[in-house]
């Protein structure tokens, strides 16, 4: 029997499963793509059905109790151990405070403005300030497990990134330390200063190459195919498992009732939307939730290959094509050839079998709507990044198209902290977006500091006169009435 006081006793039997040729491989080796056909992997616990021995109420109660656990190994995303990676020992699990991110409801004014009740799940409150920590906690725990059981004395982790992946990978590598070293490859000039600072601060080797994320990804894939490195992008199936915790936490927050809930997720490399669908499907299989929430993927018109695929109404005529990307404020989603697309197609088909038509959809939004979505959310008390703005724009678009009803409730994924993308807010306020973005400032969203005195004014006054003059200028500026 599994108890809440001890580390779980259950151990699954996990295998890599290729989505291309269905070949299976042992997890004692690191695999990223199928050596037979080049397809991407899922990780499958072949004994998962044995968990059905316990009723849904058992799992609900167990996970609710673990949410207050003082056990380090069960504090983070791996408190859902049996559903994710039940092959590791307690000593392998890495915890930096990831998971448990809050779901914050939109205030009445914002909900009325949008026309649908909704909330943000603030994944920017993870340790490196993005959702990527969920996947890294699982990936590094398994890597630590392999280092221990194989006695490896040197492991080089490598990832391509537009910022968030590199920050998370460098942070977790720095914490685990020992034989694990981190290298991150970034597109030169296309990462915000805040995001560049994070892997540098964690001690990673940072390499910049010309091009966009897709170019960096090709370099990383070449390294992983030809050299002994641990790839940490979403081709890493262990990372996808960690990101399933987002779905588990959403369900848990709502008391395991996901009826008439709609989850909006930005699509970049497509790993997160894949993981979220996979997580909800597991909960449904065990009866932990009674109905699947609807999933809306959101893409900018500057990087929209998944939208283009699903925009074809006839499934028989759909054909995936990579698209060239143009600059996007939703920088983490500026990917024209998502490596996890085969996973999306797989899970979307499974999702619609159970949830019915419309349970998975993709909407396209403009860059203007993305930036103004971020500003609108934050002006009502949120800490949304541009990807969170993309989700709000997606919700507004879905409402406009009649895809969501006012009686439903939406959960929007703010994937990173607002401060990582503060430069885009600044460009908007200064109306200085490069033409390629197609974003122009609307005065109703612009907010700039007000200057009331010069340094020379201050220098010419006594402290008392300065205080009185500054206060008088503020009174005049704000139109304050005396008590």
Tab-separated table of C-alpha atoms in Angstrom, residues 170-456:
chain	number	residue	atom	x	y	z
A	170	UNK	CA	21.619	26.091	-16.349
A	171	UNK	CA	19.969	26.506	-12.945
A	172	UNK	CA	19.277	22.796	-12.415
A	173	UNK	CA	22.719	21.795	-13.732
A	174	UNK	CA	24.349	24.226	-11.307
A	175	UNK	CA	22.366	22.768	-8.404
A	176	UNK	CA	23.065	19.116	-9.187
A	177	UNK	CA	26.716	19.883	-9.943
A	178	UNK	CA	29.261	17.070	-9.747
A	179	UNK	CA	29.746	15.493	-13.147
A	180	UNK	CA	26.987	17.555	-14.798
A	181	UNK	CA	28.000	20.627	-16.818
A	182	UNK	CA	25.727	22.878	-18.849
A	183	UNK	CA	26.046	24.355	-22.355
A	184	UNK	CA	23.286	26.452	-23.890
A	185	UNK	CA	23.027	27.586	-27.510
A	186	UNK	CA	21.094	30.780	-28.214
A	187	UNK	CA	20.138	32.700	-31.380
A	188	UNK	CA	22.361	35.787	-31.327
A	189	UNK	CA	20.476	39.014	-30.696
A	190	UNK	CA	17.112	37.292	-30.245
A	191	UNK	CA	17.113	36.720	-26.483
A	192	UNK	CA	16.193	39.418	-23.986
A	193	UNK	CA	19.003	40.746	-21.747
A	194	UNK	CA	17.197	39.358	-18.708
A	195	UNK	CA	17.053	35.868	-20.217
A	196	UNK	CA	20.681	35.976	-21.337
A	197	UNK	CA	21.757	36.963	-17.829
A	198	UNK	CA	20.220	33.878	-16.236
A	199	UNK	CA	22.383	31.074	-17.721
A	200	UNK	CA	25.457	33.272	-17.456
A	201	UNK	CA	24.709	33.842	-13.778
A	202	UNK	CA	24.279	30.092	-13.215
A	203	UNK	CA	27.730	29.438	-14.679
A	204	UNK	CA	26.687	27.749	-17.927
A	205	UNK	CA	28.748	27.976	-21.085
A	206	UNK	CA	26.660	30.192	-23.367
A	207	UNK	CA	27.193	29.989	-27.113
A	208	UNK	CA	25.442	32.378	-29.504
A	209	UNK	CA	24.930	31.449	-33.153
A	210	UNK	CA	23.388	33.462	-36.010
A	211	UNK	CA	19.798	32.682	-36.951
A	212	UNK	CA	16.618	31.805	-35.073
A	213	UNK	CA	15.702	29.055	-32.623
A	214	UNK	CA	15.174	26.496	-35.377
A	215	UNK	CA	18.809	26.969	-36.471
A	216	UNK	CA	20.031	26.457	-32.904
A	217	UNK	CA	17.908	23.336	-32.615
A	218	UNK	CA	19.538	21.807	-35.690
A	219	UNK	CA	22.971	22.337	-34.123
A	220	UNK	CA	21.847	20.707	-30.858
A	221	UNK	CA	20.308	17.769	-32.719
A	222	UNK	CA	23.578	17.228	-34.603
A	223	UNK	CA	25.490	17.193	-31.314
A	224	UNK	CA	23.035	14.756	-29.713
A	225	UNK	CA	23.143	12.442	-32.726
A	226	UNK	CA	26.931	12.301	-32.891
A	227	UNK	CA	28.327	12.941	-29.419
A	228	UNK	CA	27.651	11.858	-25.849
A	229	UNK	CA	25.594	14.774	-24.581
A	230	UNK	CA	22.321	15.014	-22.690
A	231	UNK	CA	19.849	16.985	-24.815
A	232	UNK	CA	17.416	19.031	-22.726
A	233	UNK	CA	14.991	20.409	-25.283
A	234	UNK	CA	11.493	19.001	-25.578
A	235	UNK	CA	12.793	16.100	-27.671
A	236	UNK	CA	13.775	14.837	-24.234
A	237	UNK	CA	10.735	12.753	-23.272
A	238	UNK	CA	11.540	13.066	-19.540
A	239	UNK	CA	11.032	16.798	-19.816
A	240	UNK	CA	7.585	16.251	-21.294
A	241	UNK	CA	6.702	14.026	-18.334
A	242	UNK	CA	7.633	16.789	-15.890
A	243	UNK	CA	5.466	19.287	-17.712
A	244	UNK	CA	2.432	17.021	-17.325
A	245	UNK	CA	2.363	18.303	-13.739
A	246	UNK	CA	0.742	21.507	-15.040
A	247	UNK	CA	-2.390	19.529	-15.898
A	248	UNK	CA	-2.341	17.718	-12.553
A	249	UNK	CA	-2.079	21.001	-10.654
A	250	UNK	CA	-4.904	22.641	-12.615
A	251	UNK	CA	-7.191	19.702	-11.865
A	252	UNK	CA	-6.178	19.667	-8.197
A	253	UNK	CA	-6.739	23.435	-7.821
A	254	UNK	CA	-10.340	23.021	-8.933
A	255	UNK	CA	-10.982	20.098	-6.586
A	256	UNK	CA	-10.533	17.591	-9.427
A	257	UNK	CA	-13.547	19.092	-11.228
A	258	UNK	CA	-12.586	20.148	-14.765
A	259	UNK	CA	-16.107	20.238	-16.191
A	260	UNK	CA	-16.553	23.200	-18.591
A	261	UNK	CA	-12.981	24.339	-18.088
A	262	UNK	CA	-10.909	25.534	-21.046
A	263	UNK	CA	-7.102	25.636	-20.861
A	264	UNK	CA	-5.245	28.068	-23.156
A	265	UNK	CA	-1.618	27.220	-23.933
A	266	UNK	CA	0.855	29.049	-26.201
A	267	UNK	CA	2.451	26.731	-28.765
A	268	UNK	CA	6.151	27.108	-29.520
A	269	UNK	CA	8.100	23.865	-29.748
A	270	UNK	CA	4.794	22.167	-28.830
A	271	UNK	CA	6.133	20.262	-25.836
A	272	UNK	CA	3.946	21.990	-23.254
A	273	UNK	CA	0.615	21.569	-25.017
A	274	UNK	CA	1.584	17.924	-25.601
A	275	UNK	CA	2.363	17.399	-21.922
A	276	UNK	CA	-0.843	19.087	-20.764
A	277	UNK	CA	-3.004	16.900	-22.999
A	278	UNK	CA	-1.097	13.806	-21.875
A	279	UNK	CA	-1.526	14.728	-18.221
A	280	UNK	CA	-5.276	15.229	-18.444
A	281	UNK	CA	-5.648	11.948	-20.345
A	282	UNK	CA	-3.903	10.096	-17.499
A	283	UNK	CA	-6.201	11.671	-14.928
A	284	UNK	CA	-9.235	10.717	-16.996
A	285	UNK	CA	-8.043	7.120	-17.404
A	286	UNK	CA	-7.756	6.725	-13.632
A	287	UNK	CA	-11.122	8.426	-13.076
A	288	UNK	CA	-9.469	11.215	-11.067
A	289	UNK	CA	-11.314	13.693	-13.274
A	290	UNK	CA	-14.699	12.886	-14.810
A	291	UNK	CA	-14.396	15.020	-17.936
A	292	UNK	CA	-11.553	16.436	-19.998
A	293	UNK	CA	-11.168	20.203	-20.059
A	294	UNK	CA	-11.008	21.687	-23.547
A	295	UNK	CA	-7.536	22.656	-24.753
A	296	UNK	CA	-6.875	25.717	-26.924
A	297	UNK	CA	-3.418	26.056	-28.427
A	298	UNK	CA	-2.522	29.628	-29.395
A	299	UNK	CA	-0.050	30.759	-32.061
A	300	UNK	CA	1.070	34.122	-33.406
A	301	UNK	CA	0.537	34.769	-37.100
A	302	UNK	CA	4.335	35.191	-37.203
A	303	UNK	CA	4.951	31.538	-36.236
A	304	UNK	CA	1.890	29.373	-36.790
A	305	UNK	CA	2.642	25.923	-38.279
A	306	UNK	CA	0.324	24.073	-35.883
A	307	UNK	CA	-2.515	26.496	-36.550
A	308	UNK	CA	-2.000	26.092	-40.298
A	309	UNK	CA	-2.211	22.306	-39.925
A	310	UNK	CA	-5.473	22.320	-37.947
A	311	UNK	CA	-6.966	25.142	-39.999
A	312	UNK	CA	-7.657	22.499	-42.646
A	313	UNK	CA	-11.077	21.217	-41.647
A	314	UNK	CA	-10.712	17.826	-43.371
A	315	UNK	CA	-8.295	15.638	-41.376
A	316	UNK	CA	-7.561	13.581	-44.500
A	317	UNK	CA	-6.174	16.661	-46.242
A	318	UNK	CA	-3.988	17.895	-43.399
A	319	UNK	CA	-0.259	18.028	-44.063
A	320	UNK	CA	2.254	19.476	-41.651
A	321	UNK	CA	4.639	22.063	-43.111
A	322	UNK	CA	7.281	24.052	-41.289
A	323	UNK	CA	6.886	27.809	-41.754
A	324	UNK	CA	9.438	30.633	-41.861
A	325	UNK	CA	9.121	32.829	-38.784
A	326	UNK	CA	9.184	36.583	-38.447
A	327	UNK	CA	9.939	38.455	-35.209
A	328	UNK	CA	7.455	37.880	-32.406
A	329	UNK	CA	6.997	39.454	-29.010
A	330	UNK	CA	5.996	35.961	-27.844
A	331	UNK	CA	9.646	35.125	-28.224
A	332	UNK	CA	9.510	31.704	-26.595
A	333	UNK	CA	6.882	30.640	-29.149
A	334	UNK	CA	8.742	31.939	-32.247
A	335	UNK	CA	9.325	28.462	-33.697
A	336	UNK	CA	8.423	27.466	-37.224
A	337	UNK	CA	9.223	23.750	-37.042
A	338	UNK	CA	8.228	22.433	-33.594
A	339	UNK	CA	9.971	19.163	-32.781
A	340	UNK	CA	7.018	17.945	-30.701
A	341	UNK	CA	4.451	18.289	-33.480
A	342	UNK	CA	4.155	14.466	-33.892
A	343	UNK	CA	3.245	14.313	-30.202
A	344	UNK	CA	0.606	17.019	-30.705
A	345	UNK	CA	-0.997	15.088	-33.562
A	346	UNK	CA	-0.939	11.883	-31.479
A	347	UNK	CA	-2.461	13.369	-28.337
A	348	UNK	CA	-4.968	15.583	-30.151
A	349	UNK	CA	-6.406	12.465	-31.807
A	350	UNK	CA	-6.577	10.653	-28.447
A	351	UNK	CA	-8.046	13.731	-26.776
A	352	UNK	CA	-10.850	14.128	-29.302
A	353	UNK	CA	-11.725	10.420	-29.065
A	354	UNK	CA	-12.690	10.987	-25.442
A	355	UNK	CA	-13.528	14.696	-25.273
A	356	UNK	CA	-15.311	14.879	-28.621
A	357	UNK	CA	-15.005	17.387	-31.471
A	358	UNK	CA	-13.700	20.753	-30.353
A	359	UNK	CA	-11.950	19.412	-27.257
A	360	UNK	CA	-8.644	20.431	-28.891
A	361	UNK	CA	-8.411	23.521	-31.084
A	362	UNK	CA	-5.770	26.002	-32.225
A	363	UNK	CA	-6.378	29.724	-32.699
A	364	UNK	CA	-4.182	32.312	-34.384
A	365	UNK	CA	-3.609	35.830	-33.011
A	366	UNK	CA	-1.748	38.964	-34.115
A	367	UNK	CA	1.383	40.454	-32.597
A	368	UNK	CA	-0.582	43.598	-31.738
A	369	UNK	CA	-3.081	41.491	-29.778
A	370	UNK	CA	-0.279	39.614	-27.986
A	371	UNK	CA	1.439	42.728	-26.629
A	372	UNK	CA	-1.815	44.448	-25.736
A	373	UNK	CA	-3.062	41.229	-24.102
A	374	UNK	CA	-0.011	41.293	-21.820
A	375	UNK	CA	-0.541	44.977	-20.998
A	376	UNK	CA	-4.274	44.511	-20.404
A	377	UNK	CA	-3.685	41.602	-18.020
A	378	UNK	CA	-0.955	43.346	-16.072
A	379	UNK	CA	-2.995	46.555	-15.857
A	380	UNK	CA	-5.516	44.450	-13.931
A	381	UNK	CA	-3.035	43.021	-11.420
A	382	UNK	CA	-1.391	40.054	-13.166
A	383	UNK	CA	2.289	39.373	-13.937
A	384	UNK	CA	1.799	38.045	-17.438
A	385	UNK	CA	4.651	37.589	-19.911
A	386	UNK	CA	4.130	38.012	-23.650
A	387	UNK	CA	3.159	34.321	-23.917
A	388	UNK	CA	0.514	34.991	-21.270
A	389	UNK	CA	-0.580	37.934	-23.407
A	390	UNK	CA	-0.787	35.517	-26.314
A	391	UNK	CA	-3.154	33.327	-24.283
A	392	UNK	CA	-5.392	36.264	-23.380
A	393	UNK	CA	-5.441	37.265	-27.050
A	394	UNK	CA	-6.347	33.640	-27.813
A	395	UNK	CA	-9.227	33.717	-25.329
A	396	UNK	CA	-10.515	36.938	-26.879
A	397	UNK	CA	-10.232	35.428	-30.361
A	398	UNK	CA	-12.033	32.242	-29.275
A	399	UNK	CA	-14.828	34.367	-27.788
A	400	UNK	CA	-15.037	36.414	-31.000
A	401	UNK	CA	-15.278	33.231	-33.100
A	402	UNK	CA	-17.945	31.718	-30.858
A	403	UNK	CA	-15.659	28.865	-29.782
A	404	UNK	CA	-16.127	29.461	-26.055
A	405	UNK	CA	-19.223	30.329	-24.048
A	406	UNK	CA	-19.580	32.857	-21.249
A	407	UNK	CA	-20.641	30.009	-18.928
A	408	UNK	CA	-17.299	28.246	-19.348
A	409	UNK	CA	-14.168	29.130	-17.363
A	410	UNK	CA	-10.742	29.584	-18.932
A	411	UNK	CA	-7.307	28.974	-17.438
A	412	UNK	CA	-4.533	30.867	-19.217
A	413	UNK	CA	-0.896	29.798	-19.138
A	414	UNK	CA	1.456	32.647	-18.216
A	415	UNK	CA	4.576	30.654	-19.007
A	416	UNK	CA	7.170	33.048	-17.588
A	417	UNK	CA	7.500	36.077	-15.359
A	418	UNK	CA	6.538	39.444	-16.798
A	419	UNK	CA	9.970	40.924	-15.946
A	420	UNK	CA	11.726	38.607	-18.415
A	421	UNK	CA	9.961	40.415	-21.250
A	422	UNK	CA	9.970	43.952	-19.887
A	423	UNK	CA	11.809	45.191	-22.995
A	424	UNK	CA	8.727	44.569	-25.139
A	425	UNK	CA	6.628	46.703	-22.790
A	426	UNK	CA	9.248	49.447	-23.048
A	427	UNK	CA	9.255	49.270	-26.855
A	428	UNK	CA	5.467	49.550	-26.856
A	429	UNK	CA	5.422	52.552	-24.527
A	430	UNK	CA	8.070	54.263	-26.696
A	431	UNK	CA	6.341	53.157	-29.933
A	432	UNK	CA	9.702	51.823	-31.079
A	433	UNK	CA	8.892	48.283	-32.226
A	434	UNK	CA	10.872	47.440	-35.374
A	435	UNK	CA	8.640	47.338	-38.444
A	436	UNK	CA	8.960	43.534	-38.727
A	437	UNK	CA	6.813	43.076	-35.599
A	438	UNK	CA	3.891	45.086	-36.958
A	439	UNK	CA	3.085	46.533	-33.520
A	440	UNK	CA	2.069	50.168	-33.007
A	441	UNK	CA	1.394	51.819	-29.660
A	442	UNK	CA	-2.174	52.705	-28.752
A	443	UNK	CA	-2.175	55.737	-26.398
A	444	UNK	CA	-4.729	54.068	-24.093
A	445	UNK	CA	-2.110	51.427	-23.137
A	446	UNK	CA	0.932	53.723	-22.907
A	447	UNK	CA	2.197	54.618	-19.439
A	448	UNK	CA	5.368	56.677	-18.945
A	449	UNK	CA	6.995	58.294	-15.874
A	450	UNK	CA	6.004	61.901	-15.213
A	451	UNK	CA	8.826	64.345	-14.498
A	452	UNK	CA	7.881	67.360	-12.402
A	453	UNK	CA	11.236	69.009	-11.594
A	454	UNK	CA	14.789	69.102	-12.912
A	455	UNK	CA	17.977	68.395	-10.982
A	456	UNK	CA	18.799	72.100	-11.337
